[in-house]
XYZ file of C-alpha atoms in Angstrom:
748
model
C 13.223 44.587 16.026
C 11.773 42.253 13.401
C 9.351 43.588 10.853
C 5.623 42.828 11.198
C 5.942 40.294 8.355
C 8.673 38.392 10.088
C 7.700 34.799 10.907
C 9.421 32.696 13.553
C 10.087 29.038 12.942
C 7.267 28.262 15.392
C 4.791 30.336 13.489
C 5.878 28.849 10.139
C 5.402 25.399 11.656
C 1.972 26.325 12.919
C 1.025 27.548 9.461
C 2.133 24.290 7.854
C 0.204 22.230 10.392
C -2.863 24.308 9.781
C -2.388 23.617 6.034
C -2.789 19.909 6.665
C -6.373 20.714 7.823
C -7.182 22.357 4.513
C -5.823 19.432 2.471
C -7.447 16.806 4.792
C -10.867 18.421 4.563
C -10.873 18.395 0.786
C -9.990 14.637 0.863
C -12.718 13.939 3.352
C -15.201 15.767 1.130
C -14.170 13.723 -1.881
C -14.693 10.580 0.114
C -18.126 11.629 1.199
C -19.103 12.652 -2.294
C -18.302 9.111 -3.542
C -20.636 7.548 -1.042
C -18.244 6.071 1.549
C -20.080 7.742 4.454
C -22.996 10.141 4.784
C -22.223 13.652 5.912
C -24.540 16.550 4.965
C -22.400 19.213 6.566
C -18.683 18.857 5.715
C -19.140 20.586 2.259
C -19.923 23.829 4.086
C -16.283 23.944 5.281
C -14.679 23.364 1.835
C -14.260 26.304 -0.561
C -13.330 24.170 -3.553
C -14.130 20.494 -3.895
C -11.763 18.161 -5.733
C -11.912 14.523 -6.640
C -9.289 12.437 -4.917
C -7.927 9.001 -6.085
C -9.793 5.898 -4.876
C -6.888 5.034 -2.541
C -7.150 8.411 -0.787
C -10.914 8.062 -0.561
C -10.601 4.718 1.087
C -7.878 5.941 3.455
C -10.083 8.773 4.744
C -13.108 6.451 4.913
C -11.446 4.070 7.265
C -10.339 6.979 9.500
C -13.811 8.532 9.541
C -15.510 5.183 10.123
C -13.187 4.422 13.027
C -13.616 7.665 14.866
C -17.386 7.756 14.229
C -17.746 4.246 15.699
C -15.811 4.995 18.812
C -17.455 8.357 19.537
C -20.962 6.948 19.010
C -20.195 3.928 21.195
C -18.962 6.224 23.946
C -22.159 8.281 23.783
C -24.367 5.191 23.772
C -22.548 3.358 26.567
C -22.110 6.265 28.909
C -25.045 7.352 31.142
C -25.823 10.893 32.284
C -24.049 14.116 31.349
C -20.841 13.614 29.382
C -18.176 15.637 27.413
C -16.310 15.321 24.229
C -13.124 17.376 23.765
C -11.810 17.370 20.216
C -8.108 18.468 20.249
C -6.959 20.032 16.931
C -10.449 19.679 15.531
C -9.814 21.713 12.400
C -12.895 21.914 10.141
C -14.252 18.584 11.264
C -18.063 18.328 11.012
C -18.674 15.536 13.432
C -20.521 17.687 15.987
C -23.085 18.704 13.343
C -23.549 15.074 12.175
C -24.161 13.941 15.759
C -26.324 16.871 16.626
C -28.531 16.359 13.550
C -28.945 12.697 14.725
C -30.250 14.025 18.047
C -27.892 11.906 20.181
C -26.055 14.793 21.957
C -28.811 15.681 24.443
C -26.595 14.893 27.426
C -23.262 15.811 25.795
C -21.215 19.029 25.696
C -18.890 19.117 22.637
C -15.676 21.106 22.809
C -13.426 21.867 19.793
C -9.914 23.317 20.211
C -7.586 24.522 17.469
C -5.277 27.365 16.684
C -6.942 30.797 16.965
C -6.707 31.342 13.209
C -8.293 27.955 12.444
C -11.059 28.449 15.046
C -11.725 31.921 13.721
C -12.065 30.713 10.070
C -14.362 27.948 11.237
C -16.531 30.423 13.172
C -16.893 32.555 10.106
C -17.912 29.553 7.932
C -20.469 28.481 10.484
C -21.956 31.973 10.764
C -22.335 32.033 6.953
C -24.421 28.847 6.795
C -27.930 28.876 8.193
C -28.071 25.053 8.140
C -25.242 25.052 10.652
C -26.591 27.847 12.801
C -29.906 25.970 13.016
C -28.065 23.272 14.939
C -26.644 25.790 17.448
C -29.555 27.309 19.356
C -28.604 30.312 21.522
C -25.328 30.773 19.557
C -23.157 33.779 20.363
C -19.621 34.653 19.235
C -16.639 36.683 20.149
C -14.824 38.592 17.431
C -11.537 38.308 19.218
C -9.366 35.267 19.651
C -6.866 36.215 22.348
C -5.593 32.786 23.695
C -4.808 34.262 27.081
C -8.381 34.896 28.165
C -11.950 33.648 27.840
C -12.501 35.523 24.676
C -10.711 32.651 22.999
C -14.087 30.949 23.165
C -15.225 32.000 19.697
C -18.549 30.099 19.799
C -20.297 29.361 23.039
C -23.567 27.446 23.338
C -24.927 24.975 25.893
C -23.857 22.008 23.748
C -21.016 23.297 21.555
C -17.867 25.292 22.420
C -15.365 26.391 19.791
C -12.063 27.516 21.288
C -9.116 29.127 19.657
C -5.907 28.402 21.516
C -2.502 26.733 20.879
C -2.517 23.306 22.481
C 1.089 23.687 23.493
C 0.021 26.471 25.862
C -1.528 23.983 28.276
C -2.236 26.432 31.136
C -4.308 28.533 28.808
C -6.097 25.444 27.487
C -7.044 24.343 31.010
C -8.078 27.878 32.136
C -10.285 28.424 29.043
C -11.895 25.026 29.304
C -12.806 25.658 32.984
C -14.117 29.158 32.208
C -16.624 27.624 29.768
C -17.958 25.011 32.144
C -15.711 22.013 31.901
C -16.803 19.321 34.414
C -13.755 17.258 35.416
C -15.899 14.643 37.149
C -18.186 13.899 34.130
C -17.361 11.027 31.782
C -15.125 12.639 29.083
C -13.811 11.526 25.679
C -10.712 13.371 24.502
C -10.122 12.983 20.753
C -6.839 13.527 18.920
C -6.818 12.811 15.175
C -3.247 13.158 13.863
C -2.535 16.083 16.184
C -0.026 15.206 18.903
C 2.423 13.812 16.434
C 2.971 17.296 15.097
C 4.001 18.567 18.542
C 7.318 18.200 20.304
C 7.395 15.207 22.625
C 7.276 17.259 25.844
C 4.137 19.242 24.729
C 2.359 16.112 23.562
C 3.308 14.189 26.732
C 2.136 17.135 28.876
C -1.338 17.018 27.296
C -1.648 13.247 27.819
C -0.496 13.489 31.521
C -2.732 16.537 32.148
C -5.732 14.675 30.853
C -4.940 11.568 33.053
C -4.544 13.782 36.112
C -7.546 16.012 35.425
C -10.413 13.610 34.654
C -11.428 10.815 36.936
C -13.580 9.032 34.335
C -12.199 9.449 30.784
C -11.070 7.822 27.555
C -8.358 9.318 25.339
C -8.824 8.410 21.660
C -5.844 8.899 19.371
C -5.491 8.266 15.641
C -1.870 8.532 14.383
C 0.934 7.063 12.351
C 3.231 4.224 13.266
C 6.008 2.126 11.680
C 8.486 4.773 10.447
C 11.276 2.472 9.385
C 10.110 0.625 6.290
C 9.970 2.029 2.816
C 6.406 3.347 3.126
C 7.201 4.816 6.600
C 10.264 6.694 5.293
C 8.383 7.984 2.289
C 5.502 9.095 4.592
C 7.918 10.963 6.921
C 9.617 12.694 3.937
C 6.174 13.853 2.729
C 5.338 15.554 5.973
C 8.848 16.914 6.319
C 8.664 18.464 2.783
C 5.359 20.233 3.499
C 6.819 21.735 6.698
C 4.855 19.534 9.171
C 7.315 16.822 10.323
C 5.985 13.959 12.445
C 7.921 14.841 15.561
C 6.751 11.917 17.765
C 6.813 9.143 15.261
C 10.414 7.960 15.848
C 9.966 8.146 19.632
C 6.824 5.996 19.602
C 7.148 3.912 16.417
C 4.873 0.933 17.332
C 1.505 0.238 18.812
C 3.127 -1.314 21.933
C 5.355 1.745 22.445
C 2.194 3.941 22.234
C 0.395 1.781 24.840
C 3.414 2.086 27.108
C 3.491 5.838 26.485
C -0.033 6.239 27.813
C 0.246 3.875 30.841
C 3.522 5.603 31.826
C 1.776 8.938 31.736
C -1.048 7.955 34.090
C -3.672 6.073 32.133
C -4.944 2.826 33.623
C -5.021 0.687 30.500
C -4.992 0.903 26.700
C -6.155 -1.045 23.668
C -5.360 -0.322 20.095
C -5.909 -1.582 16.573
C -4.161 -0.680 13.283
C -6.495 0.111 10.429
C -6.156 -3.315 8.806
C -7.259 -4.925 12.067
C -10.128 -2.431 12.402
C -11.202 -2.920 8.765
C -11.555 -6.674 9.246
C -12.786 -6.567 12.824
C -15.326 -3.814 13.036
C -16.657 -3.704 9.500
C -19.093 -6.395 8.438
C -18.601 -8.439 5.282
C -21.616 -6.574 3.795
C -19.977 -3.205 4.570
C -16.639 -4.267 3.029
C -18.466 -5.446 -0.112
C -20.278 -2.090 -0.265
C -16.962 -0.235 -0.082
C -15.465 -2.440 -2.723
C -18.407 -1.559 -5.063
C -18.098 2.253 -4.795
C -15.154 2.759 -7.169
C -13.006 0.532 -9.413
C -10.000 -0.202 -7.191
C -6.703 -2.042 -7.718
C -4.227 -0.500 -5.297
C -4.148 -3.064 -2.609
C -0.487 -2.655 -1.921
C -0.897 1.016 -1.116
C -4.176 0.326 0.813
C -2.696 -2.318 3.117
C 0.439 -0.233 3.628
C -1.585 2.843 4.585
C -3.610 0.791 7.010
C -0.590 -0.768 8.650
C 0.917 2.686 9.192
C -2.084 4.225 11.021
C -3.676 3.042 14.250
C -6.326 4.030 16.736
C -5.730 3.822 20.480
C -8.166 4.129 23.423
C -6.581 4.812 26.849
C -8.854 4.610 29.893
C -9.144 6.223 33.296
C -11.769 5.259 35.893
C -14.950 3.378 35.088
C -15.271 4.213 31.397
C -16.275 1.115 29.449
C -13.841 -0.395 26.993
C -14.509 0.719 23.417
C -12.023 -1.492 21.634
C -11.526 -4.752 23.390
C -8.318 -6.702 23.775
C -10.300 -9.836 22.835
C -11.162 -8.495 19.404
C -7.618 -7.232 18.872
C -5.964 -10.445 19.822
C -8.451 -12.428 17.641
C -7.900 -10.283 14.613
C -4.102 -10.137 15.060
C -4.166 -13.916 15.002
C -6.615 -14.379 12.095
C -4.860 -11.755 9.998
C -1.468 -12.970 11.069
C -0.284 -9.462 11.685
C 3.227 -9.545 13.111
C 4.410 -6.583 15.136
C 8.099 -7.249 14.779
C 10.766 -4.664 15.593
C 12.739 -4.300 12.392
C 16.530 -4.485 12.105
C 17.102 -5.809 15.654
C 19.952 -7.930 14.333
C 22.078 -8.003 11.144
C 20.272 -9.548 8.229
C 21.943 -11.695 5.505
C 19.976 -9.883 2.917
C 21.662 -6.974 1.197
C 20.988 -4.453 -1.582
C 23.516 -2.930 -3.949
C 23.170 -0.560 -6.856
C 25.387 -0.890 -9.909
C 26.760 2.211 -11.537
C 24.362 2.674 -14.403
C 23.920 5.629 -16.653
C 20.113 5.454 -16.613
C 17.419 4.568 -14.093
C 14.379 2.424 -14.702
C 11.365 3.219 -12.596
C 8.069 1.370 -12.906
C 5.718 -1.199 -11.459
C 3.192 -3.804 -12.594
C 5.418 -4.660 -15.616
C 6.731 -8.006 -16.822
C 10.359 -8.980 -17.351
C 11.524 -11.980 -19.352
C 14.932 -13.326 -20.197
C 16.097 -13.036 -23.807
C 19.450 -14.644 -23.032
C 21.901 -14.965 -20.177
C 22.904 -11.341 -20.717
C 19.625 -9.615 -21.799
C 16.323 -9.059 -19.997
C 13.288 -7.739 -21.838
C 10.782 -5.658 -19.814
C 7.255 -4.943 -21.133
C 4.421 -2.686 -20.116
C 3.565 -1.543 -16.563
C 3.083 1.889 -15.108
C 5.829 4.521 -14.726
C 6.980 7.901 -15.859
C 7.220 9.146 -19.445
C 8.026 12.737 -20.323
C 7.535 13.760 -16.652
C 4.107 12.256 -16.503
C 2.949 9.009 -14.918
C 1.213 6.654 -17.371
C 1.019 3.123 -18.641
C 4.245 2.536 -20.503
C 3.858 1.777 -24.257
C 7.431 0.602 -24.841
C 9.827 -2.277 -24.244
C 13.069 -1.989 -22.342
C 16.250 -4.087 -22.708
C 18.616 -4.468 -19.691
C 22.043 -5.958 -19.959
C 22.772 -8.243 -16.971
C 26.477 -7.662 -17.196
C 26.590 -3.875 -17.469
C 23.183 -3.287 -15.820
C 22.511 -0.645 -18.408
C 19.075 -0.298 -19.964
C 17.468 1.129 -23.035
C 13.823 1.828 -23.808
C 12.742 0.779 -27.352
C 9.429 1.920 -28.711
C 7.829 -0.752 -30.958
C 5.900 0.024 -34.112
C 2.938 -2.280 -33.698
C -0.377 -2.740 -35.473
C -3.260 -0.859 -34.055
C -4.740 -4.050 -32.514
C -1.571 -4.997 -30.656
C -1.306 -3.528 -27.123
C 1.654 -3.681 -24.830
C 0.802 -0.635 -22.578
C -0.893 -2.998 -20.091
C -0.499 -3.552 -16.336
C -0.455 -6.848 -14.447
C -0.095 -9.009 -17.459
C 1.522 -12.438 -17.307
C 4.370 -13.613 -19.490
C 5.968 -16.875 -20.553
C 8.813 -17.759 -22.887
C 8.421 -20.770 -25.178
C 11.400 -22.997 -25.989
C 11.625 -21.524 -29.446
C 12.080 -18.059 -27.937
C 8.588 -16.769 -28.544
C 7.311 -14.562 -25.685
C 3.605 -14.683 -24.915
C 2.010 -11.758 -23.018
C -1.252 -13.050 -21.584
C -4.113 -10.725 -20.603
C -3.766 -7.787 -18.251
C -5.563 -4.477 -17.807
C -5.678 -0.867 -18.872
C -7.608 0.229 -15.824
C -9.553 -1.539 -13.027
C -12.635 -1.134 -15.200
C -11.051 -2.133 -18.499
C -9.275 -5.513 -18.792
C -7.276 -6.623 -21.736
C -8.259 -10.161 -22.900
C -5.828 -10.697 -25.742
C -2.562 -12.707 -26.038
C 0.313 -10.922 -27.790
C 3.016 -13.154 -29.331
C 6.408 -11.489 -29.517
C 9.156 -13.155 -31.504
C 12.802 -12.127 -31.056
C 15.831 -12.694 -33.237
C 19.199 -11.103 -34.068
C 22.129 -11.442 -36.356
C 25.590 -12.568 -35.231
C 27.605 -9.489 -36.000
C 28.353 -7.638 -32.839
C 28.983 -8.655 -29.222
C 26.301 -6.982 -27.106
C 27.893 -7.963 -23.842
C 29.701 -4.885 -22.365
C 28.097 -2.370 -24.757
C 27.656 1.139 -23.357
C 24.356 2.881 -23.134
C 24.754 4.770 -26.414
C 25.368 1.570 -28.362
C 22.627 -0.410 -26.617
C 20.164 2.245 -27.746
C 20.804 1.202 -31.323
C 19.045 -2.118 -30.678
C 15.697 -2.368 -32.516
C 12.321 -3.723 -31.762
C 10.408 -3.608 -35.078
C 7.098 -4.451 -36.565
C 6.274 -4.227 -40.289
C 9.867 -3.054 -40.941
C 9.231 0.265 -39.155
C 10.891 0.990 -35.826
C 12.808 3.532 -33.742
C 14.606 3.475 -30.476
C 15.279 5.965 -27.703
C 17.503 5.951 -24.693
C 15.819 5.168 -21.383
C 15.070 8.265 -19.364
C 11.878 7.214 -17.746
C 10.695 4.887 -14.944
C 9.286 1.528 -15.724
C 6.512 -0.571 -14.061
C 6.518 -4.180 -12.851
C 4.373 -7.058 -12.037
C 5.072 -10.069 -9.812
C 6.961 -12.523 -11.981
C 8.051 -16.017 -11.597
C 11.070 -17.366 -13.226
C 12.443 -20.861 -13.371
C 16.139 -21.257 -12.618
C 16.238 -23.921 -15.375
C 17.444 -22.150 -18.543
C 15.328 -24.131 -20.973
C 12.192 -22.844 -19.220
C 13.067 -19.123 -18.970
C 15.827 -18.331 -21.478
C 15.510 -17.957 -25.180
C 17.609 -20.049 -27.530
C 17.457 -17.592 -30.367
C 17.495 -18.649 -34.015
C 20.907 -17.185 -34.652
C 22.985 -18.906 -31.992
C 23.245 -19.977 -28.383
C 21.784 -16.795 -26.915
C 23.853 -17.079 -23.774
C 25.671 -13.757 -23.624
C 27.383 -13.758 -26.968
C 24.617 -12.190 -29.031
C 25.557 -10.186 -32.095
C 23.912 -7.449 -34.093
C 20.435 -5.911 -33.901
C 17.598 -7.457 -32.024
C 14.382 -7.598 -33.953
C 11.020 -8.177 -32.228
C 7.653 -8.613 -33.933
C 4.291 -8.713 -32.201
C 0.978 -10.148 -33.257
C -2.214 -11.266 -31.624
C -2.752 -14.937 -30.987
C -6.147 -16.339 -31.971
C -7.854 -18.102 -28.965
C -10.228 -21.022 -29.089
C -11.785 -23.612 -26.810
C -12.730 -22.896 -23.219
C -11.385 -19.317 -23.191
C -10.851 -17.884 -19.671
C -12.607 -14.660 -18.676
C -10.569 -11.459 -18.860
C -8.272 -11.020 -15.871
C -5.114 -9.552 -14.459
C -2.866 -10.222 -11.393
C -2.868 -13.921 -12.539
C 0.032 -16.234 -13.242
C 1.092 -18.226 -16.302
C 3.692 -20.979 -16.244
C 5.269 -22.959 -19.041
C 4.861 -26.673 -18.341
C 5.405 -30.022 -20.088
C 2.472 -32.379 -20.602
C 3.527 -35.726 -22.154
C 6.317 -33.988 -24.001
C 4.224 -31.078 -25.290
C 4.495 -27.402 -24.257
C 1.471 -26.043 -22.427
C 0.820 -22.831 -20.538
C -0.794 -23.185 -17.072
C -2.913 -20.196 -16.032
C -4.094 -19.726 -12.431
C -6.296 -17.215 -10.635
C -6.126 -13.500 -10.904
C -8.996 -10.970 -10.719
C -11.265 -9.112 -13.062
C -13.638 -6.111 -12.846
C -16.297 -8.181 -11.133
C -14.445 -10.687 -8.930
C -11.650 -9.591 -6.624
C -10.012 -13.065 -6.726
C -10.434 -16.038 -9.044
C -9.749 -19.719 -8.335
C -9.990 -21.336 -11.793
C -7.153 -22.782 -13.852
C -6.618 -23.491 -17.562
C -4.209 -25.013 -19.993
C -3.237 -23.272 -23.241
C -1.845 -25.069 -26.273
C 0.427 -22.350 -27.587
C 0.647 -23.948 -31.091
C -3.141 -24.093 -31.632
C -4.436 -21.350 -29.244
C -6.860 -23.813 -27.716
C -7.743 -23.310 -24.015
C -8.902 -26.180 -21.770
C -10.303 -25.602 -18.284
C -8.877 -27.876 -15.607
C -10.528 -29.240 -12.485
C -7.751 -30.752 -10.367
C -8.427 -32.799 -7.272
C -7.135 -32.394 -3.764
C -6.898 -29.246 -1.566
C -6.112 -26.326 -3.862
C -5.245 -22.704 -3.230
C -8.766 -21.441 -3.839
C -9.432 -17.881 -5.044
C -6.167 -16.039 -5.390
C -4.755 -12.978 -7.101
C -1.231 -11.455 -6.981
C 0.311 -14.774 -6.122
C 3.274 -16.492 -7.802
C 3.643 -19.702 -9.755
C 6.842 -21.627 -10.384
C 7.648 -25.091 -11.838
C 9.484 -27.665 -9.700
C 10.180 -31.126 -11.031
C 6.763 -32.083 -12.418
C 4.671 -29.736 -10.313
C 3.451 -26.216 -10.340
C 4.154 -24.342 -7.056
C 1.647 -21.606 -6.054
C 2.753 -19.308 -3.205
C 1.091 -16.417 -1.350
C -1.498 -14.127 -2.912
C -4.622 -12.314 -1.862
C -7.606 -14.521 -1.182
C -11.384 -13.831 -1.799
C -11.517 -11.627 1.331
C -8.415 -9.783 0.157
C -6.266 -11.093 2.957
C -2.567 -11.927 2.279
C -1.741 -15.590 2.380
C 1.308 -17.502 3.651
C 0.520 -20.872 2.121
C 2.255 -22.944 -0.509
C 0.482 -25.498 -2.808
C 1.828 -27.907 -5.388
C -0.051 -29.254 -8.396
C 1.197 -32.614 -9.569
C 1.005 -32.465 -13.374
C 0.845 -36.231 -13.735
C -2.039 -36.830 -11.362
C -3.537 -33.313 -11.595
C -3.872 -33.250 -7.846
C -3.309 -30.321 -5.436
C -1.338 -30.752 -2.228
C -0.882 -28.180 0.519
C 2.753 -27.963 1.640
C 3.041 -28.280 5.480
C 5.393 -25.420 6.371
C 7.779 -25.729 9.259
C 8.854 -22.270 10.268
C 7.909 -18.670 9.581
C 6.698 -17.464 6.216
C 5.129 -13.967 6.261
C 1.835 -13.594 4.449
C 2.578 -11.798 1.219
C 1.322 -10.948 -2.289
C 2.753 -8.901 -5.197
C 6.046 -10.673 -4.676
C 8.303 -12.610 -7.046
C 9.397 -16.240 -6.847
C 12.130 -18.569 -8.091
C 12.978 -22.216 -7.675
C 16.712 -22.849 -7.168
C 17.503 -26.538 -6.858
C 14.839 -27.585 -4.247
C 14.462 -24.240 -2.623
C 11.562 -21.907 -3.281
C 12.668 -18.283 -2.974
C 9.976 -15.661 -2.336
C 11.170 -12.081 -2.748
C 9.478 -9.169 -1.001
C 5.815 -8.549 -1.513
C 3.153 -6.583 0.263
C 1.288 -7.559 3.435
C -0.544 -6.247 6.498
C 2.375 -6.851 8.795
C 4.170 -4.072 10.655
C 7.362 -5.254 9.030
C 7.241 -5.802 5.261
C 7.955 -9.327 3.957
C 11.638 -9.878 3.318
C 12.964 -13.017 1.607
C 11.368 -16.369 2.419
C 13.435 -19.518 1.630
C 11.385 -22.727 1.652
C 12.801 -26.228 1.250
C 10.178 -27.814 -0.908
C 10.851 -31.499 -0.078
C 10.551 -30.947 3.693
C 8.561 -27.765 4.042
C 11.233 -26.175 6.279
C 11.115 -22.389 5.786
C 12.661 -19.251 7.146
C 11.871 -15.561 6.690
C 14.888 -13.216 6.345
C 14.165 -9.548 6.899
C 15.212 -6.827 4.517
C 18.116 -4.498 5.408
C 17.404 -0.973 6.879
C 15.853 1.479 4.434
C 17.944 4.586 3.653
C 16.132 7.903 3.520
C 17.626 8.808 0.157
C 17.356 5.306 -1.297
C 13.873 4.114 -0.471
C 13.066 0.597 -1.651
C 9.532 -0.884 -1.625
C 9.991 -4.496 -2.630
C 6.641 -5.171 -4.223
C 5.266 -4.923 -7.708
C 8.805 -5.500 -9.022
C 10.351 -8.123 -11.275
C 13.412 -10.253 -10.421
C 15.831 -12.230 -12.506
C 18.300 -14.723 -11.109
C 21.934 -13.917 -11.830
C 23.133 -17.067 -10.160
C 25.057 -17.481 -6.888
C 22.140 -16.153 -4.819
C 22.015 -12.815 -6.560
C 18.950 -11.346 -8.285
C 18.446 -8.442 -10.643
C 15.546 -6.330 -9.372
C 13.740 -4.062 -11.881
C 11.076 -1.591 -10.858
C 8.815 -1.817 -7.832
C 6.839 0.560 -5.671
C 3.444 2.125 -6.196
C 0.992 4.724 -4.884
C 1.420 5.779 -1.250
C -1.951 7.066 -0.024
C -1.964 10.895 -0.286
C 1.814 11.172 0.009
C 2.486 10.528 -3.724
C 3.894 7.733 -5.816
C 7.098 6.028 -5.057
C 8.993 4.254 -7.871
C 12.177 2.311 -6.949
C 15.366 3.498 -8.611
C 16.358 0.312 -10.434
C 18.105 -1.817 -11.505
C 19.643 -2.999 -8.241
C 21.008 -6.275 -6.912
C 19.517 -8.332 -4.189
C 21.996 -10.709 -2.602
C 20.679 -13.677 -0.518
C 23.849 -15.808 -0.755
C 24.184 -16.035 3.034
C 20.472 -16.882 3.374
C 20.868 -19.881 1.056
C 24.031 -20.904 2.874
C 22.225 -20.888 6.223
C 19.374 -22.956 4.858
C 21.713 -25.508 3.141
C 23.855 -25.844 6.254
C 20.785 -27.005 8.178
C 19.123 -29.136 5.552
C 20.292 -32.203 3.672
C 18.974 -31.574 0.138
C 17.636 -34.637 -1.589
């Protein structure tokens, strides 16, 4: 006989699922405290309040706003007596919010959860007079035996709190009937991230039972979808690690499969929206602006990923009015260009490979520039240092032949900052690297330009050096420097790099700089003095090195700052004088954009993707003719997924867009666009491995030639599941993609 402390795997699983309630309620309370929604009752159910990150607050806001809208609409549209049954209600305070609004006069509200959870909630309610005042005639049972009516732990005319395991469906049905359930009354059944924790047969039994029991009902379910991309795999690993695996996610991975699930189990019809669609459909522009103003926020990649991995579904039986219409869904799916594509249905010509390196670089929102054909310099960003996440204050050198990296900590003057995120970088023909603007936080931009000069002596061949020797390279300032081996992640930012060597490679003072560099590297950093029509502070912008009548200029476009989510201005910088000039090109331009890319092709700047003023990902390409200073929108022929936070390259006449973030149910892969004709094609990424998760956004990429690219960093914050940082460097191979495009196009 097992001892009384013995726990079965079922009981351990139940305990873990109950733990998700405790974590969720703290996050909801943080969201409420920061003004996202008004709730005067939830804090009574939280023992210790904690501040959550803005991304988590936003995630719980959209969940709460969605459920609140649907429930209130059901109450308002349904005449006569009605019922709401909240399955796995946890410590939700919705009944008390609605009751205090005096809109539950004709509604009986049932809450069901594990006996332990229901018992704890009962105790919290009985300890707060403000809650008891909303429960006239309240009585309680001190037992919670799920086999009889004493599982009804609170019983009033309008509110029933029931402690029973939902997998014991016969007990659920018996207890509901014993406390007055009316199967003929209009009924809303609510399941917020509940059924996915149950085995498929138990979850299906509940859905089928509800369809067979109620003649006039709507089943509202909020859950996860899209398990196969990097975010989806990371999300699943999180729930698995806390002991609450998402048991139904792989079986019903898409919105369409969830619709089919309900109709196959007896429901008449379904409609559904993912949270990106809901955000842009149901929330007014004014409400979205209000949400944007509550906290400084700059985690759009994580926000859009979270919203594309959660959905709300309404399944209907009988005469219940539609709460989410197919018209709205179709309209928003079209306007947002959300593509519900089944991933990996056929082999993809895109592949990843990881070189055998002694160290791993993990970071995002950084910048990478080419020092030579064999060396790449990475600056700034966000990653891990000494087991803590922070903005990275060092440089890193990566050898493109050995793929080994070293972090080098510069000794800079106090007024020189390199620990910035989302800066932009250019390399002048003399080898000088300019780091233009960026941010420390979403409320603190960096408005300086740092000029970094690199040189080395011809004494030792760097190509093929091992990690120990590479760590001897120096980046110095004022003759004081030190170096350390790379043991921390690095951070990246979307970068754009010209294939032409004279635009993105450094011809260093000591020689050809093309893989036969010798001796120590020395880098010095200083601030550039700016004059003229100086742009406002910004980040997530682009800078491109261009040629104007034989002179070097830097072309800056767009970005965002602490006041404007997207900017549409453009400037020229004379790097020799530091003078800025604002431009006002003619033609149809890209408008307000951030997190886009900019490349140089022939005598034009090519702008691709980005987030617009409404923070919607774009799938447009524009060219700016530098002779006429006129914008032209490229007429695309074929599929290009909307994207931002990607990287871009021009190879011959092909624009290559690598990765990025979007609102799609399949992340952007690699888009190849033939610039003369506009013919384009989107190639999906290969399947994501559970132990080698890759999120191909906020990275940098460097062309290695032959259709191969060196990827450094990438990833970001993943809602409440933690932060994922790609293990880099790794190689992206699109050789077959380019071959397929070239075979079908006659390049001019």
